[in-house]
Amino acid sequence: MPPVTPLKAASNNPRPENAAAVAYAMQPDEPLFCFSPQALTDRANVFLNGFPGLVTFAVKSNPSEHVVRTLAKAGLTHWDVASVHEMKLVAGISPDAKFHYHNPVKSRREIEDAYKTYGCRRFVVDCREELQKIVDIVGPSDEIEIAVRFVLPRDRGSSAHDFSTKFGAPEHICVELLKKVVELGYRPMLTFHPGSQSRDPQTYVRHIEAAARIAKTADVKVFALNVGGGFPANYMLSTAPEPSVFFRIIDEAVAKFFGSNTPKLECEPGRGLVANCMSALTRVKLVCTDGDDIFINDGVYGALMEYMQAPELKPPFRVIRDGKVIHGPVKSWKVFGPTCDPLDVLPHNLDILEGLREGDYIEFGTLGAYGVSTLTKFNGYGEHDVVEVEKVFTV
Ligand SMILES: *Cc1c(COP(=O)(O)O)cnc(C)c1O
């Protein structure tokens, strides 16, 4: 057995190079996330330098303090939040943070907390009753920005998750909502979400065209257009163009459809920003050599939940033993998670090292988005430390 170095106690140690070094030094028996601040900073710069407008971060995609702190340091000032809890988290790290409360459904207590405690001046609506709540709580104010969220019928297969079924109003309702926002003296804008892992840039074009049509029909000059998240990352079964391709096509579409009435642009990426900054380091608990079953210490109730919901988001993986990545002949293994629930099994058999042993580690890459977010406490599991490394494994 390799020597165990107390990595966490020695905080002035240089950062371990990668998950293999972490496995060697800590020999963790519980799953943990490896996080590369450098990978996230590099990706943040791609968005900050390339997107033709304001870049915000969808906190729900990775609400870990490490990520929020790194993004604040990289220069992010505005945060797309789904709840007051997320405002509290971000404000604790970045006291000057500005919030876009872009969850279309908020309780009255949440609206009041957001407005009074966290200084939030941006709310999204997709129905009249939600707008009325804001009127009742905030009253007249020319500081309040209301983003009207619209939805288009979905292109089948254009994104990994269908975002068109829950939120967003059809165009004719949005026309009425925009007029109402102006009548109330609030600042009108439009927003959409094209669906997570939107691989086709034309999806954004269709939405930008619709936004221009809605504003024109309502005869309202929108001061901003938020093009949502949806920017894709590369997974084993789902690859996508670079962000720069999306940025150029979005910029051209806004100029084409809005002409001289160009609104300020905003985006609020989650996945596209954070997917590649974290991996999950898991450990093999049991190898049943009579069959093809293996059991690892993390699963679909932990860091791998999204993989079960959307099997096309299959993460890359590799085996680590004695601090080294091991290559060799592979075998198709059925991979079970640690809980006593039969659903806790990965959606595909994985081709992993044939000679896999109890105690080996498996690093799953590209789990920076919707990995930390969806951990459950099912069966008492769910705690995941975050360990900073230089590099994480990606496709
Ligand atoms: C989830 C969400 C996002 C982030 O979506 P990704 O697909 O992860 O980029 C952005 N905006 C809103 C309103 C969301 O709900």
mmCIF file of C-alpha atoms and ligand atoms in Angstrom:
data_model
loop_
_atom_site.group_PDB
_atom_site.id
_atom_site.type_symbol
_atom_site.label_atom_id
_atom_site.label_comp_id
_atom_site.label_asym_id
_atom_site.label_seq_id
_atom_site.Cartn_x
_atom_site.Cartn_y
_atom_site.Cartn_z
ATOM 1 C CA MET A 1 0.000 0.000 0.000
ATOM 2 C CA PRO A 2 1.300 3.507 -0.776
ATOM 3 C CA PRO A 3 1.956 5.805 2.200
ATOM 4 C CA VAL A 4 -0.932 7.983 3.326
ATOM 5 C CA THR A 5 -0.075 11.677 3.391
ATOM 6 C CA PRO A 6 -2.524 13.886 5.304
ATOM 7 C CA LEU A 7 -3.217 16.096 2.296
ATOM 8 C CA LYS A 8 -5.998 18.183 3.817
ATOM 9 C CA ALA A 9 -4.026 19.192 6.922
ATOM 10 C CA ALA A 10 -1.139 20.519 4.854
ATOM 11 C CA SER A 11 -2.890 23.441 3.207
ATOM 12 C CA ASN A 12 0.343 25.060 2.036
ATOM 13 C CA ASN A 13 1.200 21.970 -0.026
ATOM 14 C CA PRO A 14 1.151 22.614 -3.742
ATOM 15 C CA ARG A 15 -2.091 21.508 -5.358
ATOM 16 C CA PRO A 16 -2.031 17.851 -6.417
ATOM 17 C CA GLU A 17 -1.587 17.466 -10.156
ATOM 18 C CA ASN A 18 -4.730 15.405 -10.738
ATOM 19 C CA ALA A 19 -7.145 12.817 -9.362
ATOM 20 C CA ALA A 20 -4.466 10.109 -9.463
ATOM 21 C CA ALA A 21 -2.304 12.151 -7.076
ATOM 22 C CA VAL A 22 -5.308 12.735 -4.829
ATOM 23 C CA ALA A 23 -6.115 9.008 -4.774
ATOM 24 C CA TYR A 24 -2.501 8.204 -3.935
ATOM 25 C CA ALA A 25 -2.162 10.759 -1.150
ATOM 26 C CA MET A 26 -5.586 10.543 0.495
ATOM 27 C CA GLN A 27 -6.826 7.074 -0.406
ATOM 28 C CA PRO A 28 -10.359 8.395 0.025
ATOM 29 C CA ASP A 29 -12.965 5.795 0.830
ATOM 30 C CA GLU A 30 -15.856 8.200 0.173
ATOM 31 C CA PRO A 31 -16.440 9.763 -3.250
ATOM 32 C CA LEU A 32 -15.150 13.307 -3.755
ATOM 33 C CA PHE A 33 -14.966 15.955 -6.435
ATOM 34 C CA CYS A 34 -11.668 17.098 -7.927
ATOM 35 C CA PHE A 35 -11.885 20.751 -8.956
ATOM 36 C CA SER A 36 -9.496 22.662 -11.199
ATOM 37 C CA PRO A 37 -9.649 26.432 -10.551
ATOM 38 C CA GLN A 38 -7.423 26.913 -13.605
ATOM 39 C CA ALA A 39 -9.777 25.028 -15.935
ATOM 40 C CA LEU A 40 -12.706 27.106 -14.685
ATOM 41 C CA THR A 41 -10.824 30.404 -14.942
ATOM 42 C CA ASP A 42 -9.789 29.586 -18.520
ATOM 43 C CA ARG A 43 -13.355 28.744 -19.485
ATOM 44 C CA ALA A 44 -14.735 31.861 -17.753
ATOM 45 C CA ASN A 45 -12.327 33.919 -19.850
ATOM 46 C CA VAL A 46 -13.632 32.297 -23.032
ATOM 47 C CA PHE A 47 -17.101 33.589 -22.134
ATOM 48 C CA LEU A 48 -16.023 36.949 -20.685
ATOM 49 C CA ASN A 49 -13.808 37.780 -23.654
ATOM 50 C CA GLY A 50 -15.982 36.229 -26.359
ATOM 51 C CA PHE A 51 -19.653 36.774 -25.568
ATOM 52 C CA PRO A 52 -20.941 40.071 -26.990
ATOM 53 C CA GLY A 53 -22.644 41.167 -23.759
ATOM 54 C CA LEU A 54 -22.975 40.500 -20.028
ATOM 55 C CA VAL A 55 -21.952 37.034 -18.808
ATOM 56 C CA THR A 56 -23.725 35.725 -15.718
ATOM 57 C CA PHE A 57 -23.547 32.276 -14.125
ATOM 58 C CA ALA A 58 -26.480 29.926 -13.496
ATOM 59 C CA VAL A 59 -25.600 29.050 -9.902
ATOM 60 C CA LYS A 60 -27.847 26.003 -9.829
ATOM 61 C CA SER A 61 -25.513 24.140 -12.182
ATOM 62 C CA ASN A 62 -22.764 24.085 -9.536
ATOM 63 C CA PRO A 63 -23.481 25.758 -6.206
ATOM 64 C CA SER A 64 -20.134 24.929 -4.596
ATOM 65 C CA GLU A 65 -18.216 27.686 -2.828
ATOM 66 C CA HIS A 66 -15.093 26.781 -4.777
ATOM 67 C CA VAL A 67 -16.815 27.515 -8.067
ATOM 68 C CA VAL A 68 -18.505 30.735 -6.945
ATOM 69 C CA ARG A 69 -15.258 32.060 -5.459
ATOM 70 C CA THR A 70 -13.270 31.225 -8.592
ATOM 71 C CA LEU A 71 -15.820 32.860 -10.887
ATOM 72 C CA ALA A 72 -16.002 36.000 -8.724
ATOM 73 C CA LYS A 73 -12.214 36.202 -8.889
ATOM 74 C CA ALA A 74 -12.342 35.795 -12.680
ATOM 75 C CA GLY A 75 -14.572 38.878 -12.839
ATOM 76 C CA LEU A 76 -18.183 37.694 -12.759
ATOM 77 C CA THR A 77 -20.441 40.287 -11.123
ATOM 78 C CA HIS A 78 -23.993 39.123 -11.964
ATOM 79 C CA TRP A 79 -25.510 35.794 -10.970
ATOM 80 C CA ASP A 80 -28.543 33.947 -12.294
ATOM 81 C CA VAL A 81 -30.169 32.449 -9.238
ATOM 82 C CA ALA A 82 -33.057 30.029 -8.845
ATOM 83 C CA SER A 83 -33.704 30.722 -5.156
ATOM 84 C CA VAL A 84 -33.014 33.003 -2.209
ATOM 85 C CA HIS A 85 -30.784 30.228 -0.832
ATOM 86 C CA GLU A 86 -28.490 30.706 -3.827
ATOM 87 C CA MET A 87 -28.430 34.475 -3.226
ATOM 88 C CA LYS A 88 -27.319 33.830 0.334
ATOM 89 C CA LEU A 89 -24.540 31.520 -0.835
ATOM 90 C CA VAL A 90 -23.192 33.969 -3.435
ATOM 91 C CA ALA A 91 -23.584 37.097 -1.265
ATOM 92 C CA GLY A 92 -21.559 35.344 1.446
ATOM 93 C CA ILE A 93 -18.632 35.074 -0.963
ATOM 94 C CA SER A 94 -19.122 38.144 -3.160
ATOM 95 C CA PRO A 95 -20.890 40.865 -1.131
ATOM 96 C CA ASP A 96 -21.417 43.165 -4.149
ATOM 97 C CA ALA A 97 -23.050 40.433 -6.235
ATOM 98 C CA LYS A 98 -25.997 41.474 -8.405
ATOM 99 C CA PHE A 99 -28.787 38.963 -8.782
ATOM 100 C CA HIS A 100 -31.043 37.980 -11.646
ATOM 101 C CA TYR A 101 -33.866 36.047 -10.013
ATOM 102 C CA HIS A 102 -34.719 34.020 -13.088
ATOM 103 C CA ASN A 103 -36.912 31.340 -11.594
ATOM 104 C CA PRO A 104 -40.339 32.038 -13.125
ATOM 105 C CA VAL A 105 -42.141 30.932 -9.947
ATOM 106 C CA LYS A 106 -41.348 32.645 -6.641
ATOM 107 C CA SER A 107 -43.363 32.837 -3.440
ATOM 108 C CA ARG A 108 -44.270 36.255 -2.073
ATOM 109 C CA ARG A 109 -41.888 35.703 0.830
ATOM 110 C CA GLU A 110 -39.082 34.888 -1.611
ATOM 111 C CA ILE A 111 -39.723 38.005 -3.712
ATOM 112 C CA GLU A 112 -39.655 40.149 -0.575
ATOM 113 C CA ASP A 113 -36.420 38.554 0.715
ATOM 114 C CA ALA A 114 -34.751 38.913 -2.670
ATOM 115 C CA TYR A 115 -35.779 42.582 -2.972
ATOM 116 C CA LYS A 116 -35.127 43.718 0.597
ATOM 117 C CA THR A 117 -32.311 41.508 1.855
ATOM 118 C CA TYR A 118 -30.347 40.889 -1.338
ATOM 119 C CA GLY A 119 -31.108 44.062 -3.313
ATOM 120 C CA CYS A 120 -32.436 42.066 -6.256
ATOM 121 C CA ARG A 121 -33.911 44.285 -8.974
ATOM 122 C CA ARG A 122 -34.384 41.702 -11.730
ATOM 123 C CA PHE A 123 -37.240 39.214 -11.819
ATOM 124 C CA VAL A 124 -38.472 36.903 -14.534
ATOM 125 C CA VAL A 125 -42.167 36.261 -15.243
ATOM 126 C CA ASP A 126 -44.091 34.077 -17.642
ATOM 127 C CA CYS A 127 -47.615 34.690 -16.397
ATOM 128 C CA ARG A 128 -49.785 37.618 -15.257
ATOM 129 C CA GLU A 129 -50.302 36.303 -11.749
ATOM 130 C CA GLU A 130 -46.546 36.197 -11.128
ATOM 131 C CA LEU A 131 -46.183 39.795 -12.335
ATOM 132 C CA GLN A 132 -48.988 40.818 -9.981
ATOM 133 C CA LYS A 133 -47.068 39.378 -7.002
ATOM 134 C CA ILE A 134 -44.146 41.686 -7.816
ATOM 135 C CA VAL A 135 -46.489 44.680 -8.122
ATOM 136 C CA ASP A 136 -48.055 43.829 -4.741
ATOM 137 C CA ILE A 137 -44.711 43.458 -2.954
ATOM 138 C CA VAL A 138 -42.407 45.966 -4.626
ATOM 139 C CA GLY A 139 -44.906 48.577 -5.815
ATOM 140 C CA PRO A 140 -44.030 51.149 -8.471
ATOM 141 C CA SER A 141 -40.315 51.436 -9.225
ATOM 142 C CA ASP A 142 -38.316 52.423 -12.286
ATOM 143 C CA GLU A 143 -35.416 50.311 -10.999
ATOM 144 C CA ILE A 144 -37.199 47.010 -11.425
ATOM 145 C CA GLU A 145 -36.293 45.003 -14.508
ATOM 146 C CA ILE A 146 -38.825 42.435 -15.649
ATOM 147 C CA ALA A 147 -37.649 39.715 -18.001
ATOM 148 C CA VAL A 148 -40.562 38.133 -19.858
ATOM 149 C CA ARG A 149 -39.732 34.536 -20.627
ATOM 150 C CA PHE A 150 -41.028 33.072 -23.853
ATOM 151 C CA VAL A 151 -40.993 29.545 -25.209
ATOM 152 C CA LEU A 152 -41.034 28.097 -28.698
ATOM 153 C CA PRO A 153 -42.131 24.624 -29.700
ATOM 154 C CA ARG A 154 -39.065 22.439 -29.230
ATOM 155 C CA ASP A 155 -36.860 21.061 -32.004
ATOM 156 C CA ARG A 156 -36.805 17.360 -31.276
ATOM 157 C CA GLY A 157 -33.381 16.151 -30.232
ATOM 158 C CA SER A 158 -31.791 19.597 -30.186
ATOM 159 C CA SER A 159 -31.023 19.547 -26.460
ATOM 160 C CA ALA A 160 -30.443 16.983 -23.726
ATOM 161 C CA HIS A 161 -33.259 18.231 -21.514
ATOM 162 C CA ASP A 162 -36.550 19.604 -22.799
ATOM 163 C CA PHE A 163 -37.008 23.045 -21.210
ATOM 164 C CA SER A 164 -40.184 23.820 -23.127
ATOM 165 C CA THR A 165 -42.652 21.928 -20.952
ATOM 166 C CA LYS A 166 -42.463 23.813 -17.659
ATOM 167 C CA PHE A 167 -41.572 27.462 -18.168
ATOM 168 C CA GLY A 168 -41.997 30.189 -20.727
ATOM 169 C CA ALA A 169 -45.170 31.667 -22.232
ATOM 170 C CA PRO A 170 -46.195 31.470 -25.874
ATOM 171 C CA GLU A 171 -45.570 34.557 -27.998
ATOM 172 C CA HIS A 172 -49.037 36.142 -27.844
ATOM 173 C CA ILE A 173 -49.047 36.031 -24.024
ATOM 174 C CA CYS A 174 -45.555 37.567 -23.939
ATOM 175 C CA VAL A 175 -46.771 40.437 -26.112
ATOM 176 C CA GLU A 176 -49.427 41.217 -23.489
ATOM 177 C CA LEU A 177 -46.977 40.777 -20.606
ATOM 178 C CA LEU A 178 -44.455 43.181 -22.175
ATOM 179 C CA LYS A 179 -47.130 45.859 -22.636
ATOM 180 C CA LYS A 180 -48.228 45.400 -19.043
ATOM 181 C CA VAL A 181 -44.619 45.728 -17.769
ATOM 182 C CA VAL A 182 -44.306 49.078 -19.566
ATOM 183 C CA GLU A 183 -47.698 50.246 -18.246
ATOM 184 C CA LEU A 184 -46.509 49.482 -14.703
ATOM 185 C CA GLY A 185 -43.383 51.582 -15.189
ATOM 186 C CA TYR A 186 -40.942 48.668 -14.948
ATOM 187 C CA ARG A 187 -38.056 48.136 -17.368
ATOM 188 C CA PRO A 188 -39.043 45.551 -20.041
ATOM 189 C CA MET A 189 -36.793 42.831 -21.437
ATOM 190 C CA LEU A 190 -37.090 39.350 -22.915
ATOM 191 C CA THR A 191 -35.480 36.010 -22.119
ATOM 192 C CA PHE A 192 -35.597 32.359 -23.141
ATOM 193 C CA HIS A 193 -33.796 29.113 -22.393
ATOM 194 C CA PRO A 194 -33.168 26.973 -25.473
ATOM 195 C CA GLY A 195 -32.746 23.723 -23.461
ATOM 196 C CA SER A 196 -29.641 22.429 -21.729
ATOM 197 C CA GLN A 197 -26.827 21.083 -23.954
ATOM 198 C CA SER A 198 -28.219 22.850 -27.038
ATOM 199 C CA ARG A 199 -25.772 21.690 -29.654
ATOM 200 C CA ASP A 200 -27.237 23.519 -32.640
ATOM 201 C CA PRO A 201 -26.529 27.279 -32.736
ATOM 202 C CA GLN A 202 -29.575 27.730 -34.993
ATOM 203 C CA THR A 203 -31.771 27.090 -31.942
ATOM 204 C CA TYR A 204 -30.581 30.460 -30.602
ATOM 205 C CA VAL A 205 -31.257 32.113 -33.953
ATOM 206 C CA ARG A 206 -34.889 30.948 -33.983
ATOM 207 C CA HIS A 207 -35.365 32.312 -30.472
ATOM 208 C CA ILE A 208 -33.726 35.661 -31.236
ATOM 209 C CA GLU A 209 -35.968 36.020 -34.281
ATOM 210 C CA ALA A 210 -39.007 35.316 -32.077
ATOM 211 C CA ALA A 211 -37.826 37.842 -29.472
ATOM 212 C CA ALA A 212 -37.641 40.569 -32.126
ATOM 213 C CA ARG A 213 -41.128 39.590 -33.360
ATOM 214 C CA ILE A 214 -42.600 39.746 -29.835
ATOM 215 C CA ALA A 215 -41.061 43.167 -29.121
ATOM 216 C CA LYS A 216 -42.267 44.510 -32.462
ATOM 217 C CA THR A 217 -45.820 43.190 -32.047
ATOM 218 C CA ALA A 218 -45.991 44.668 -28.546
ATOM 219 C CA ASP A 219 -44.429 47.889 -29.869
ATOM 220 C CA VAL A 220 -42.075 47.860 -26.886
ATOM 221 C CA LYS A 221 -38.376 48.644 -26.972
ATOM 222 C CA VAL A 222 -36.752 45.964 -24.828
ATOM 223 C CA PHE A 223 -33.614 47.239 -23.113
ATOM 224 C CA ALA A 224 -32.051 43.745 -22.907
ATOM 225 C CA LEU A 225 -32.280 40.231 -24.274
ATOM 226 C CA ASN A 226 -31.039 37.328 -22.172
ATOM 227 C CA VAL A 227 -30.298 34.302 -24.345
ATOM 228 C CA GLY A 228 -30.270 31.910 -21.420
ATOM 229 C CA GLY A 229 -27.954 29.024 -20.775
ATOM 230 C CA GLY A 230 -27.933 25.904 -22.904
ATOM 231 C CA PHE A 231 -24.344 26.246 -24.147
ATOM 232 C CA PRO A 232 -23.049 22.699 -24.604
ATOM 233 C CA ALA A 233 -20.043 20.804 -23.283
ATOM 234 C CA ASN A 234 -18.363 17.715 -24.726
ATOM 235 C CA TYR A 235 -19.432 14.304 -23.401
ATOM 236 C CA MET A 236 -18.703 10.804 -24.700
ATOM 237 C CA LEU A 237 -21.899 10.634 -26.770
ATOM 238 C CA SER A 238 -22.618 14.326 -27.251
ATOM 239 C CA THR A 239 -20.148 16.737 -28.763
ATOM 240 C CA ALA A 240 -20.647 20.315 -29.765
ATOM 241 C CA PRO A 241 -19.144 23.360 -31.485
ATOM 242 C CA GLU A 242 -16.923 25.737 -29.500
ATOM 243 C CA PRO A 243 -18.557 28.654 -27.632
ATOM 244 C CA SER A 244 -17.078 31.133 -30.136
ATOM 245 C CA VAL A 245 -19.300 29.666 -32.866
ATOM 246 C CA PHE A 246 -22.390 30.315 -30.738
ATOM 247 C CA PHE A 247 -21.230 33.841 -29.833
ATOM 248 C CA ARG A 248 -20.738 34.867 -33.459
ATOM 249 C CA ILE A 249 -24.055 33.430 -34.630
ATOM 250 C CA ILE A 250 -25.933 35.036 -31.708
ATOM 251 C CA ASP A 251 -24.329 38.412 -32.396
ATOM 252 C CA GLU A 252 -25.225 38.232 -36.091
ATOM 253 C CA ALA A 253 -28.809 37.146 -35.370
ATOM 254 C CA VAL A 254 -29.409 40.057 -32.982
ATOM 255 C CA ALA A 255 -28.124 42.545 -35.562
ATOM 256 C CA LYS A 256 -30.224 40.938 -38.291
ATOM 257 C CA PHE A 257 -33.556 40.720 -36.435
ATOM 258 C CA PHE A 258 -33.414 43.785 -34.168
ATOM 259 C CA GLY A 259 -31.720 46.146 -36.626
ATOM 260 C CA SER A 260 -31.124 49.552 -35.050
ATOM 261 C CA ASN A 261 -33.155 48.647 -31.934
ATOM 262 C CA THR A 262 -30.420 46.328 -30.644
ATOM 263 C CA PRO A 263 -30.989 45.394 -27.000
ATOM 264 C CA LYS A 264 -28.106 44.791 -24.593
ATOM 265 C CA LEU A 265 -27.227 41.105 -24.644
ATOM 266 C CA GLU A 266 -26.872 38.782 -21.653
ATOM 267 C CA CYS A 267 -26.202 35.086 -21.248
ATOM 268 C CA GLU A 268 -26.452 32.849 -18.194
ATOM 269 C CA PRO A 269 -24.514 29.646 -18.894
ATOM 270 C CA GLY A 270 -24.399 26.807 -16.409
ATOM 271 C CA ARG A 271 -23.186 23.644 -18.096
ATOM 272 C CA GLY A 272 -21.141 25.377 -20.810
ATOM 273 C CA LEU A 273 -19.141 27.194 -18.152
ATOM 274 C CA VAL A 274 -18.577 24.578 -15.450
ATOM 275 C CA ALA A 275 -18.894 21.090 -16.975
ATOM 276 C CA ASN A 276 -15.154 20.693 -17.502
ATOM 277 C CA CYS A 277 -13.893 21.963 -14.161
ATOM 278 C CA MET A 278 -14.787 18.977 -11.962
ATOM 279 C CA SER A 279 -14.491 15.217 -11.956
ATOM 280 C CA ALA A 280 -15.768 12.680 -9.439
ATOM 281 C CA LEU A 281 -13.248 10.320 -7.874
ATOM 282 C CA THR A 282 -15.062 7.117 -6.957
ATOM 283 C CA ARG A 283 -13.838 3.810 -5.514
ATOM 284 C CA VAL A 284 -14.637 0.217 -6.365
ATOM 285 C CA LYS A 285 -16.276 -1.551 -3.391
ATOM 286 C CA LEU A 286 -16.872 -4.952 -4.905
ATOM 287 C CA VAL A 287 -16.013 -6.813 -8.088
ATOM 288 C CA CYS A 288 -18.116 -9.915 -8.747
ATOM 289 C CA THR A 289 -15.904 -11.904 -11.080
ATOM 290 C CA ASP A 290 -18.506 -14.657 -11.569
ATOM 291 C CA GLY A 291 -20.606 -12.174 -13.507
ATOM 292 C CA ASP A 292 -20.106 -8.669 -14.776
ATOM 293 C CA ASP A 293 -21.292 -6.680 -11.755
ATOM 294 C CA ILE A 294 -19.224 -4.066 -10.001
ATOM 295 C CA PHE A 295 -20.254 -1.812 -7.134
ATOM 296 C CA ILE A 296 -18.744 1.650 -6.670
ATOM 297 C CA ASN A 297 -19.167 4.198 -3.879
ATOM 298 C CA ASP A 298 -21.151 6.746 -5.909
ATOM 299 C CA GLY A 299 -24.107 6.457 -8.224
ATOM 300 C CA VAL A 300 -27.310 7.881 -9.575
ATOM 301 C CA TYR A 301 -28.343 9.288 -6.188
ATOM 302 C CA GLY A 302 -24.972 11.036 -6.010
ATOM 303 C CA ALA A 303 -22.717 12.681 -8.576
ATOM 304 C CA LEU A 304 -24.029 10.559 -11.451
ATOM 305 C CA MET A 305 -27.712 11.449 -11.292
ATOM 306 C CA GLU A 306 -27.756 13.488 -14.489
ATOM 307 C CA TYR A 307 -26.190 10.632 -16.433
ATOM 308 C CA MET A 308 -29.192 8.487 -15.534
ATOM 309 C CA GLN A 309 -31.668 11.215 -16.554
ATOM 310 C CA ALA A 310 -29.905 11.917 -19.861
ATOM 311 C CA PRO A 311 -27.743 8.945 -20.944
ATOM 312 C CA GLU A 312 -26.324 10.958 -23.868
ATOM 313 C CA LEU A 313 -24.421 12.923 -21.201
ATOM 314 C CA LYS A 314 -22.195 9.900 -20.597
ATOM 315 C CA PRO A 315 -19.067 11.069 -18.767
ATOM 316 C CA PRO A 316 -15.574 9.893 -19.724
ATOM 317 C CA PHE A 317 -13.926 7.635 -17.121
ATOM 318 C CA ARG A 318 -10.576 6.050 -16.275
ATOM 319 C CA VAL A 319 -9.153 3.636 -13.704
ATOM 320 C CA ILE A 320 -6.560 4.717 -11.123
ATOM 321 C CA ARG A 321 -4.462 2.296 -9.036
ATOM 322 C CA ASP A 322 -1.438 3.095 -6.856
ATOM 323 C CA GLY A 323 -1.546 6.702 -8.029
ATOM 324 C CA LYS A 324 -1.383 5.790 -11.712
ATOM 325 C CA VAL A 325 -3.886 5.658 -14.538
ATOM 326 C CA ILE A 326 -4.144 1.994 -15.584
ATOM 327 C CA HIS A 327 -4.702 0.935 -19.175
ATOM 328 C CA GLY A 328 -5.280 -2.594 -20.441
ATOM 329 C CA PRO A 329 -7.847 -4.951 -21.916
ATOM 330 C CA VAL A 330 -11.396 -3.979 -21.007
ATOM 331 C CA LYS A 331 -14.587 -5.795 -20.171
ATOM 332 C CA SER A 332 -18.209 -4.643 -20.233
ATOM 333 C CA TRP A 333 -19.174 -4.155 -16.582
ATOM 334 C CA LYS A 334 -22.569 -3.403 -15.113
ATOM 335 C CA VAL A 335 -21.907 -0.568 -12.659
ATOM 336 C CA PHE A 336 -24.012 -0.335 -9.497
ATOM 337 C CA GLY A 337 -23.981 2.538 -6.992
ATOM 338 C CA PRO A 338 -23.725 2.236 -3.215
ATOM 339 C CA THR A 339 -27.390 2.426 -2.189
ATOM 340 C CA CYS A 340 -29.717 -0.524 -1.640
ATOM 341 C CA ASP A 341 -31.982 0.656 -4.459
ATOM 342 C CA PRO A 342 -32.205 -1.360 -7.675
ATOM 343 C CA LEU A 343 -32.484 1.889 -9.693
ATOM 344 C CA ASP A 344 -28.963 2.784 -8.543
ATOM 345 C CA VAL A 345 -27.213 1.425 -11.624
ATOM 346 C CA LEU A 346 -25.610 3.359 -14.474
ATOM 347 C CA PRO A 347 -27.636 3.511 -17.700
ATOM 348 C CA HIS A 348 -24.961 1.810 -19.826
ATOM 349 C CA ASN A 349 -22.587 -1.060 -19.147
ATOM 350 C CA LEU A 350 -19.132 0.514 -19.171
ATOM 351 C CA ASP A 351 -16.035 -0.881 -20.874
ATOM 352 C CA ILE A 352 -13.638 -0.746 -17.935
ATOM 353 C CA LEU A 353 -10.375 -2.569 -17.208
ATOM 354 C CA GLU A 354 -10.895 -6.336 -17.260
ATOM 355 C CA GLY A 355 -8.640 -6.871 -14.235
ATOM 356 C CA LEU A 356 -10.479 -4.308 -12.117
ATOM 357 C CA ARG A 357 -9.990 -4.862 -8.357
ATOM 358 C CA GLU A 358 -11.696 -3.916 -5.144
ATOM 359 C CA GLY A 359 -10.092 -0.667 -3.913
ATOM 360 C CA ASP A 360 -9.300 0.686 -7.389
ATOM 361 C CA TYR A 361 -10.474 4.187 -8.165
ATOM 362 C CA ILE A 362 -12.577 5.284 -11.123
ATOM 363 C CA GLU A 363 -12.471 8.955 -12.084
ATOM 364 C CA PHE A 364 -15.523 10.216 -13.974
ATOM 365 C CA GLY A 365 -14.767 13.417 -15.877
ATOM 366 C CA THR A 366 -16.984 16.291 -17.036
ATOM 367 C CA LEU A 367 -19.115 16.294 -13.890
ATOM 368 C CA GLY A 368 -18.764 20.003 -13.134
ATOM 369 C CA ALA A 369 -22.348 20.693 -14.172
ATOM 370 C CA TYR A 370 -25.265 19.158 -12.283
ATOM 371 C CA GLY A 371 -22.985 16.900 -10.218
ATOM 372 C CA VAL A 372 -22.613 18.840 -6.968
ATOM 373 C CA SER A 373 -26.130 20.211 -7.545
ATOM 374 C CA THR A 374 -28.125 17.046 -7.304
ATOM 375 C CA LEU A 375 -26.440 15.024 -4.538
ATOM 376 C CA THR A 376 -28.969 13.321 -2.313
ATOM 377 C CA LYS A 377 -28.650 11.926 1.192
ATOM 378 C CA PHE A 378 -30.311 8.670 0.160
ATOM 379 C CA ASN A 379 -29.080 5.770 2.319
ATOM 380 C CA GLY A 380 -26.972 8.208 4.339
ATOM 381 C CA TYR A 381 -24.579 8.999 1.485
ATOM 382 C CA GLY A 382 -24.182 12.367 -0.227
ATOM 383 C CA GLU A 383 -21.240 14.082 1.499
ATOM 384 C CA HIS A 384 -18.610 14.875 -1.134
ATOM 385 C CA ASP A 385 -15.460 16.820 -0.307
ATOM 386 C CA VAL A 386 -14.095 19.110 -3.021
ATOM 387 C CA VAL A 387 -10.335 18.851 -3.527
ATOM 388 C CA GLU A 388 -8.487 21.370 -5.690
ATOM 389 C CA VAL A 389 -6.210 19.936 -8.378
ATOM 390 C CA GLU A 390 -4.308 21.341 -11.340
ATOM 391 C CA LYS A 391 -6.088 19.291 -13.990
ATOM 392 C CA VAL A 392 -9.309 17.294 -14.231
ATOM 393 C CA PHE A 393 -10.111 14.572 -16.708
ATOM 394 C CA THR A 394 -12.322 15.521 -19.680
ATOM 395 C CA VAL A 395 -13.357 14.028 -23.023
HETATM 396 C C1 LIG B 1 -30.821 26.044 -15.686
HETATM 397 C C2 LIG B 1 -30.858 27.424 -16.188
HETATM 398 C C3 LIG B 1 -29.733 27.968 -16.812
HETATM 399 C C4 LIG B 1 -28.467 27.162 -17.080
HETATM 400 O O1 LIG B 1 -28.695 26.224 -18.046
HETATM 401 P P1 LIG B 1 -27.493 25.377 -18.701
HETATM 402 O O2 LIG B 1 -28.159 24.548 -19.702
HETATM 403 O O3 LIG B 1 -26.846 24.618 -17.605
HETATM 404 O O4 LIG B 1 -26.542 26.377 -19.307
HETATM 405 C C5 LIG B 1 -29.791 29.273 -17.230
HETATM 406 N N1 LIG B 1 -30.899 30.011 -17.038
HETATM 407 C C6 LIG B 1 -31.999 29.542 -16.432
HETATM 408 C C7 LIG B 1 -33.182 30.437 -16.240
HETATM 409 C C8 LIG B 1 -32.017 28.229 -16.000
HETATM 410 O O5 LIG B 1 -33.121 27.756 -15.416
#
